[in-house]
Amino acid sequence: MEGQVQREGTTGAVAVRTATEQDLAAVAALHVHAFPGSVLGELGVEAVRRSYKWQLTGPHDLTALVTTQDGTVTGFLFGGVFRGSTIGFVKAERWFLISRVARHPGILLRGVGWKRIGLGVRLLLRRSQAPVAEKPDAVPRRSFGVLAIAVDPTSQGQGLGAILMTEATARATAQGFLAMHLTVHPTNVSAVAFYRSLGWVELNEPNGSWVGRMTLALDVDADADTAAEQDPA
């Protein structure tokens, strides 16, 4: 299997490998299970699958990983540099998403639901343009963004999250990234503690507040870094 390595979890060997389109149904089901309150999840497993398909096949520089145990997907991580990770999905699947919202009108009663739908409408009203990378002022230069990471709740406590992050960090370093970044909800104490245990630190806003952004400096080989500076392509 492409990119597969074996790592040791707390309960035995775990395979971590590059995700493929054939994994997306399992990834979507795991997402719904791991994030029961997410707006996308409330639109159904198929909506989630289509979202991750866009991340996997869209114009991104993507690293997509899954952990498997006895052939079953037990965790996943999607990261890299994303170009239109939201707008591309909304535009490509607008009619499907409209139909799903129509079937789940209760989502409109939630404040977060209104916000997400409002965002989708604004994105659809934008003029079509080629996807571009995330805004430079919002993303550290040459930084690998972790878009999503999840572990099956029934498999938690086995070190799968650490295995995924370790593999993602190794791949980001090999690709010449200088850092990694992600966003976590500030009140998710266990997640914040998990990232801190792996060396991540909070990235404060200019006014000194913290809204959930975290970063990890990577140990990039000096010669490789110099080469990358000279040849950004």
mmCIF file of C-alpha atoms in Angstrom:
data_model
loop_
_atom_site.group_PDB
_atom_site.id
_atom_site.type_symbol
_atom_site.label_atom_id
_atom_site.label_comp_id
_atom_site.label_asym_id
_atom_site.label_seq_id
_atom_site.Cartn_x
_atom_site.Cartn_y
_atom_site.Cartn_z
ATOM 1 C CA MET A 1 0.000 0.000 0.000
ATOM 2 C CA GLU A 2 1.317 3.464 -0.982
ATOM 3 C CA GLY A 3 3.097 5.276 1.810
ATOM 4 C CA GLN A 4 2.280 2.657 4.451
ATOM 5 C CA VAL A 5 4.383 2.358 7.595
ATOM 6 C CA GLN A 6 3.919 0.453 10.808
ATOM 7 C CA ARG A 7 3.929 2.280 14.122
ATOM 8 C CA GLU A 8 3.434 0.978 17.633
ATOM 9 C CA GLY A 9 0.265 2.003 19.448
ATOM 10 C CA THR A 10 -0.522 1.324 23.077
ATOM 11 C CA THR A 11 -2.344 -1.875 22.127
ATOM 12 C CA GLY A 12 -0.110 -3.109 19.310
ATOM 13 C CA ALA A 13 0.961 -2.391 15.744
ATOM 14 C CA VAL A 14 -0.940 0.234 13.786
ATOM 15 C CA ALA A 15 -0.643 0.822 10.038
ATOM 16 C CA VAL A 16 -0.587 4.445 8.897
ATOM 17 C CA ARG A 17 -0.754 5.121 5.176
ATOM 18 C CA THR A 18 -1.781 7.562 2.486
ATOM 19 C CA ALA A 19 -5.560 7.809 2.207
ATOM 20 C CA THR A 20 -7.251 6.982 -1.097
ATOM 21 C CA GLU A 21 -10.668 7.762 -2.516
ATOM 22 C CA GLN A 22 -11.748 4.263 -1.497
ATOM 23 C CA ASP A 23 -11.221 5.255 2.158
ATOM 24 C CA LEU A 24 -13.579 8.245 2.033
ATOM 25 C CA ALA A 25 -16.747 6.420 3.046
ATOM 26 C CA ALA A 26 -14.996 5.182 6.184
ATOM 27 C CA VAL A 27 -13.464 8.624 6.799
ATOM 28 C CA ALA A 28 -16.902 10.252 6.518
ATOM 29 C CA ALA A 29 -18.522 7.762 8.874
ATOM 30 C CA LEU A 30 -15.703 8.282 11.367
ATOM 31 C CA HIS A 31 -16.089 12.078 11.092
ATOM 32 C CA VAL A 32 -19.804 11.865 11.915
ATOM 33 C CA HIS A 33 -19.035 9.585 14.847
ATOM 34 C CA ALA A 34 -16.195 11.744 16.178
ATOM 35 C CA PHE A 35 -17.907 15.124 15.652
ATOM 36 C CA PRO A 36 -21.613 14.523 16.374
ATOM 37 C CA GLY A 37 -22.379 18.241 16.678
ATOM 38 C CA SER A 38 -20.845 19.397 13.399
ATOM 39 C CA VAL A 39 -23.093 21.177 10.883
ATOM 40 C CA LEU A 40 -21.657 19.178 7.994
ATOM 41 C CA GLY A 41 -22.206 15.943 9.865
ATOM 42 C CA GLU A 42 -25.862 16.805 10.414
ATOM 43 C CA LEU A 43 -26.266 16.983 6.629
ATOM 44 C CA GLY A 44 -25.367 13.292 6.479
ATOM 45 C CA VAL A 45 -22.465 10.961 5.804
ATOM 46 C CA GLU A 46 -22.660 11.556 2.052
ATOM 47 C CA ALA A 47 -22.205 15.314 2.518
ATOM 48 C CA VAL A 48 -19.135 14.649 4.641
ATOM 49 C CA ARG A 49 -17.760 12.169 2.087
ATOM 50 C CA ARG A 50 -18.124 14.712 -0.702
ATOM 51 C CA SER A 51 -16.349 17.326 1.387
ATOM 52 C CA TYR A 52 -13.340 15.102 1.960
ATOM 53 C CA LYS A 53 -13.383 14.042 -1.687
ATOM 54 C CA TRP A 54 -12.943 17.702 -2.633
ATOM 55 C CA GLN A 55 -10.010 17.989 -0.239
ATOM 56 C CA LEU A 56 -8.495 14.806 -1.692
ATOM 57 C CA THR A 57 -8.998 15.576 -5.391
ATOM 58 C CA GLY A 58 -9.071 19.395 -5.450
ATOM 59 C CA PRO A 59 -6.169 21.733 -6.357
ATOM 60 C CA HIS A 60 -4.421 21.321 -3.019
ATOM 61 C CA ASP A 61 -0.958 20.221 -1.918
ATOM 62 C CA LEU A 62 -2.445 17.551 0.290
ATOM 63 C CA THR A 63 -1.172 14.966 2.724
ATOM 64 C CA ALA A 64 -4.047 12.643 3.620
ATOM 65 C CA LEU A 65 -3.414 9.868 6.131
ATOM 66 C CA VAL A 66 -5.410 7.059 7.709
ATOM 67 C CA THR A 67 -4.598 4.630 10.486
ATOM 68 C CA THR A 68 -5.889 1.095 10.098
ATOM 69 C CA GLN A 69 -6.142 -1.855 12.438
ATOM 70 C CA ASP A 70 -7.119 -5.230 11.028
ATOM 71 C CA GLY A 71 -8.075 -3.454 7.800
ATOM 72 C CA THR A 72 -10.465 -1.005 9.492
ATOM 73 C CA VAL A 73 -9.903 2.762 9.318
ATOM 74 C CA THR A 74 -9.592 4.012 12.904
ATOM 75 C CA GLY A 75 -8.293 7.541 12.374
ATOM 76 C CA PHE A 76 -7.479 10.128 9.727
ATOM 77 C CA LEU A 77 -5.625 13.378 9.148
ATOM 78 C CA PHE A 78 -5.893 15.806 6.228
ATOM 79 C CA GLY A 79 -3.250 18.523 5.977
ATOM 80 C CA GLY A 80 -1.040 20.559 3.664
ATOM 81 C CA VAL A 81 -1.674 23.723 1.669
ATOM 82 C CA PHE A 82 -5.311 24.185 0.688
ATOM 83 C CA ARG A 83 -6.659 26.241 -2.216
ATOM 84 C CA GLY A 84 -10.348 26.924 -1.914
ATOM 85 C CA SER A 85 -10.949 24.190 0.654
ATOM 86 C CA THR A 86 -14.356 25.687 1.452
ATOM 87 C CA ILE A 87 -15.387 27.741 -1.576
ATOM 88 C CA GLY A 88 -14.445 24.986 -4.028
ATOM 89 C CA PHE A 89 -16.532 22.423 -2.172
ATOM 90 C CA VAL A 90 -19.546 24.745 -1.821
ATOM 91 C CA LYS A 91 -19.514 25.651 -5.512
ATOM 92 C CA ALA A 92 -18.972 22.098 -6.722
ATOM 93 C CA GLU A 93 -21.719 20.660 -4.511
ATOM 94 C CA ARG A 94 -24.121 23.611 -4.203
ATOM 95 C CA TRP A 95 -27.243 21.818 -5.464
ATOM 96 C CA PHE A 96 -26.567 18.755 -3.345
ATOM 97 C CA LEU A 97 -25.990 20.929 -0.263
ATOM 98 C CA ILE A 98 -29.178 22.908 -0.879
ATOM 99 C CA SER A 99 -31.145 19.665 -1.092
ATOM 100 C CA ARG A 100 -29.600 18.394 2.142
ATOM 101 C CA VAL A 101 -30.430 21.604 4.021
ATOM 102 C CA ALA A 102 -34.002 21.362 2.709
ATOM 103 C CA ARG A 103 -34.223 17.835 4.161
ATOM 104 C CA HIS A 104 -32.792 18.970 7.512
ATOM 105 C CA PRO A 105 -34.522 22.325 8.200
ATOM 106 C CA GLY A 106 -33.806 22.006 11.913
ATOM 107 C CA ILE A 107 -30.220 23.019 11.223
ATOM 108 C CA LEU A 108 -31.517 26.524 10.459
ATOM 109 C CA LEU A 109 -32.626 26.882 14.074
ATOM 110 C CA ARG A 110 -29.028 26.717 15.268
ATOM 111 C CA GLY A 111 -26.949 29.884 15.303
ATOM 112 C CA VAL A 112 -23.895 28.083 13.956
ATOM 113 C CA GLY A 113 -26.049 26.609 11.194
ATOM 114 C CA TRP A 114 -27.127 30.069 10.064
ATOM 115 C CA LYS A 115 -23.508 31.253 10.103
ATOM 116 C CA ARG A 116 -22.288 28.349 7.963
ATOM 117 C CA ILE A 117 -25.148 28.746 5.484
ATOM 118 C CA GLY A 118 -24.528 32.497 5.320
ATOM 119 C CA LEU A 119 -20.875 31.810 4.558
ATOM 120 C CA GLY A 120 -21.879 29.393 1.812
ATOM 121 C CA VAL A 121 -24.174 31.964 0.213
ATOM 122 C CA ARG A 122 -21.442 34.617 0.247
ATOM 123 C CA LEU A 123 -19.006 32.207 -1.352
ATOM 124 C CA LEU A 124 -21.480 31.318 -4.094
ATOM 125 C CA LEU A 125 -22.022 34.992 -4.879
ATOM 126 C CA ARG A 126 -18.331 35.574 -5.455
ATOM 127 C CA ARG A 127 -17.074 35.750 -9.005
ATOM 128 C CA SER A 128 -15.500 32.551 -10.270
ATOM 129 C CA GLN A 129 -11.745 32.636 -9.995
ATOM 130 C CA ALA A 130 -8.846 30.249 -9.870
ATOM 131 C CA PRO A 131 -8.339 28.771 -6.403
ATOM 132 C CA VAL A 132 -5.539 30.379 -4.437
ATOM 133 C CA ALA A 133 -3.683 29.310 -1.329
ATOM 134 C CA GLU A 134 -4.730 30.442 2.120
ATOM 135 C CA LYS A 135 -4.246 34.131 2.922
ATOM 136 C CA PRO A 136 -0.574 34.880 3.708
ATOM 137 C CA ASP A 137 -1.509 37.050 6.692
ATOM 138 C CA ALA A 138 -3.500 34.196 8.230
ATOM 139 C CA VAL A 139 -1.000 31.395 7.586
ATOM 140 C CA PRO A 140 2.702 31.386 8.565
ATOM 141 C CA ARG A 141 5.034 31.309 5.559
ATOM 142 C CA ARG A 142 5.837 27.802 4.309
ATOM 143 C CA SER A 143 3.612 26.228 6.941
ATOM 144 C CA PHE A 144 1.742 22.927 6.697
ATOM 145 C CA GLY A 145 -1.874 23.319 7.823
ATOM 146 C CA VAL A 146 -3.723 20.527 9.629
ATOM 147 C CA LEU A 147 -7.276 20.832 8.325
ATOM 148 C CA ALA A 148 -8.791 17.854 10.143
ATOM 149 C CA ILE A 149 -7.717 15.071 12.472
ATOM 150 C CA ALA A 150 -9.982 12.515 14.126
ATOM 151 C CA VAL A 151 -9.836 9.161 15.850
ATOM 152 C CA ASP A 152 -12.713 6.742 16.165
ATOM 153 C CA PRO A 153 -14.086 7.248 19.710
ATOM 154 C CA THR A 154 -14.034 3.483 20.228
ATOM 155 C CA SER A 155 -10.291 3.457 19.494
ATOM 156 C CA GLN A 156 -9.252 6.393 21.655
ATOM 157 C CA GLY A 157 -6.535 5.877 24.224
ATOM 158 C CA GLN A 158 -4.391 3.818 21.847
ATOM 159 C CA GLY A 159 -2.095 6.649 20.739
ATOM 160 C CA LEU A 160 -3.602 6.908 17.248
ATOM 161 C CA GLY A 161 -3.751 10.704 17.286
ATOM 162 C CA ALA A 162 -0.059 10.885 18.154
ATOM 163 C CA ILE A 163 0.740 8.361 15.415
ATOM 164 C CA LEU A 164 -1.093 10.461 12.821
ATOM 165 C CA MET A 165 0.574 13.677 13.961
ATOM 166 C CA THR A 166 4.016 12.044 14.033
ATOM 167 C CA GLU A 167 3.617 10.805 10.461
ATOM 168 C CA ALA A 168 2.229 14.143 9.263
ATOM 169 C CA THR A 169 5.131 15.965 10.933
ATOM 170 C CA ALA A 170 7.647 13.648 9.262
ATOM 171 C CA ARG A 171 6.082 14.209 5.844
ATOM 172 C CA ALA A 172 5.818 17.976 6.289
ATOM 173 C CA THR A 173 9.492 18.090 7.298
ATOM 174 C CA ALA A 174 10.499 15.966 4.297
ATOM 175 C CA GLN A 175 8.570 18.347 2.020
ATOM 176 C CA GLY A 176 10.565 21.314 3.312
ATOM 177 C CA PHE A 177 7.907 23.052 5.398
ATOM 178 C CA LEU A 178 9.274 25.259 8.176
ATOM 179 C CA ALA A 179 6.290 24.891 10.495
ATOM 180 C CA MET A 180 2.830 23.425 10.949
ATOM 181 C CA HIS A 181 -0.349 25.182 12.031
ATOM 182 C CA LEU A 182 -3.884 24.330 13.072
ATOM 183 C CA THR A 183 -6.899 25.779 14.817
ATOM 184 C CA VAL A 184 -8.549 24.206 17.856
ATOM 185 C CA HIS A 185 -11.503 25.437 19.880
ATOM 186 C CA PRO A 186 -9.997 27.230 22.914
ATOM 187 C CA THR A 187 -12.404 25.444 25.263
ATOM 188 C CA ASN A 188 -11.378 21.971 24.020
ATOM 189 C CA VAL A 189 -9.006 21.455 26.937
ATOM 190 C CA SER A 190 -8.097 17.851 26.123
ATOM 191 C CA ALA A 191 -7.223 18.673 22.503
ATOM 192 C CA VAL A 192 -5.117 21.683 23.525
ATOM 193 C CA ALA A 193 -3.267 19.520 26.059
ATOM 194 C CA PHE A 194 -2.695 16.843 23.399
ATOM 195 C CA TYR A 195 -1.112 19.321 20.976
ATOM 196 C CA ARG A 196 0.995 20.863 23.719
ATOM 197 C CA SER A 197 2.318 17.398 24.590
ATOM 198 C CA LEU A 198 3.606 17.136 21.010
ATOM 199 C CA GLY A 199 5.410 20.472 21.200
ATOM 200 C CA TRP A 200 2.764 22.763 19.733
ATOM 201 C CA VAL A 201 2.414 26.269 21.156
ATOM 202 C CA GLU A 202 -0.352 28.854 21.101
ATOM 203 C CA LEU A 203 -0.113 31.567 18.451
ATOM 204 C CA ASN A 204 -1.485 34.798 19.915
ATOM 205 C CA GLU A 205 -3.286 37.487 17.969
ATOM 206 C CA PRO A 206 -1.714 40.979 17.622
ATOM 207 C CA ASN A 207 -3.818 42.170 20.571
ATOM 208 C CA GLY A 208 -2.459 39.369 22.758
ATOM 209 C CA SER A 209 -5.618 37.256 22.774
ATOM 210 C CA TRP A 210 -5.714 33.601 21.828
ATOM 211 C CA VAL A 211 -8.516 32.322 19.574
ATOM 212 C CA GLY A 212 -7.284 28.763 19.068
ATOM 213 C CA ARG A 213 -4.440 29.021 16.572
ATOM 214 C CA MET A 214 -1.412 26.829 17.339
ATOM 215 C CA THR A 215 1.905 26.268 15.600
ATOM 216 C CA LEU A 216 4.793 23.797 15.612
ATOM 217 C CA ALA A 217 8.296 24.673 14.415
ATOM 218 C CA LEU A 218 9.858 21.933 12.279
ATOM 219 C CA ASP A 219 13.464 20.784 12.395
ATOM 220 C CA VAL A 220 14.308 21.258 8.720
ATOM 221 C CA ASP A 221 17.772 20.378 7.468
ATOM 222 C CA ALA A 222 19.696 23.595 6.888
ATOM 223 C CA ASP A 223 21.016 22.553 3.444
ATOM 224 C CA ALA A 224 17.556 21.511 2.293
ATOM 225 C CA ASP A 225 16.098 24.754 3.603
ATOM 226 C CA THR A 226 18.667 26.828 1.726
ATOM 227 C CA ALA A 227 17.936 24.910 -1.473
ATOM 228 C CA ALA A 228 14.236 25.478 -1.038
ATOM 229 C CA GLU A 229 14.816 29.218 -0.572
ATOM 230 C CA GLN A 230 16.769 29.336 -3.820
ATOM 231 C CA ASP A 231 14.251 27.246 -5.756
ATOM 232 C CA PRO A 232 10.749 27.771 -4.305
ATOM 233 C CA ALA A 233 9.232 25.569 -6.981
#
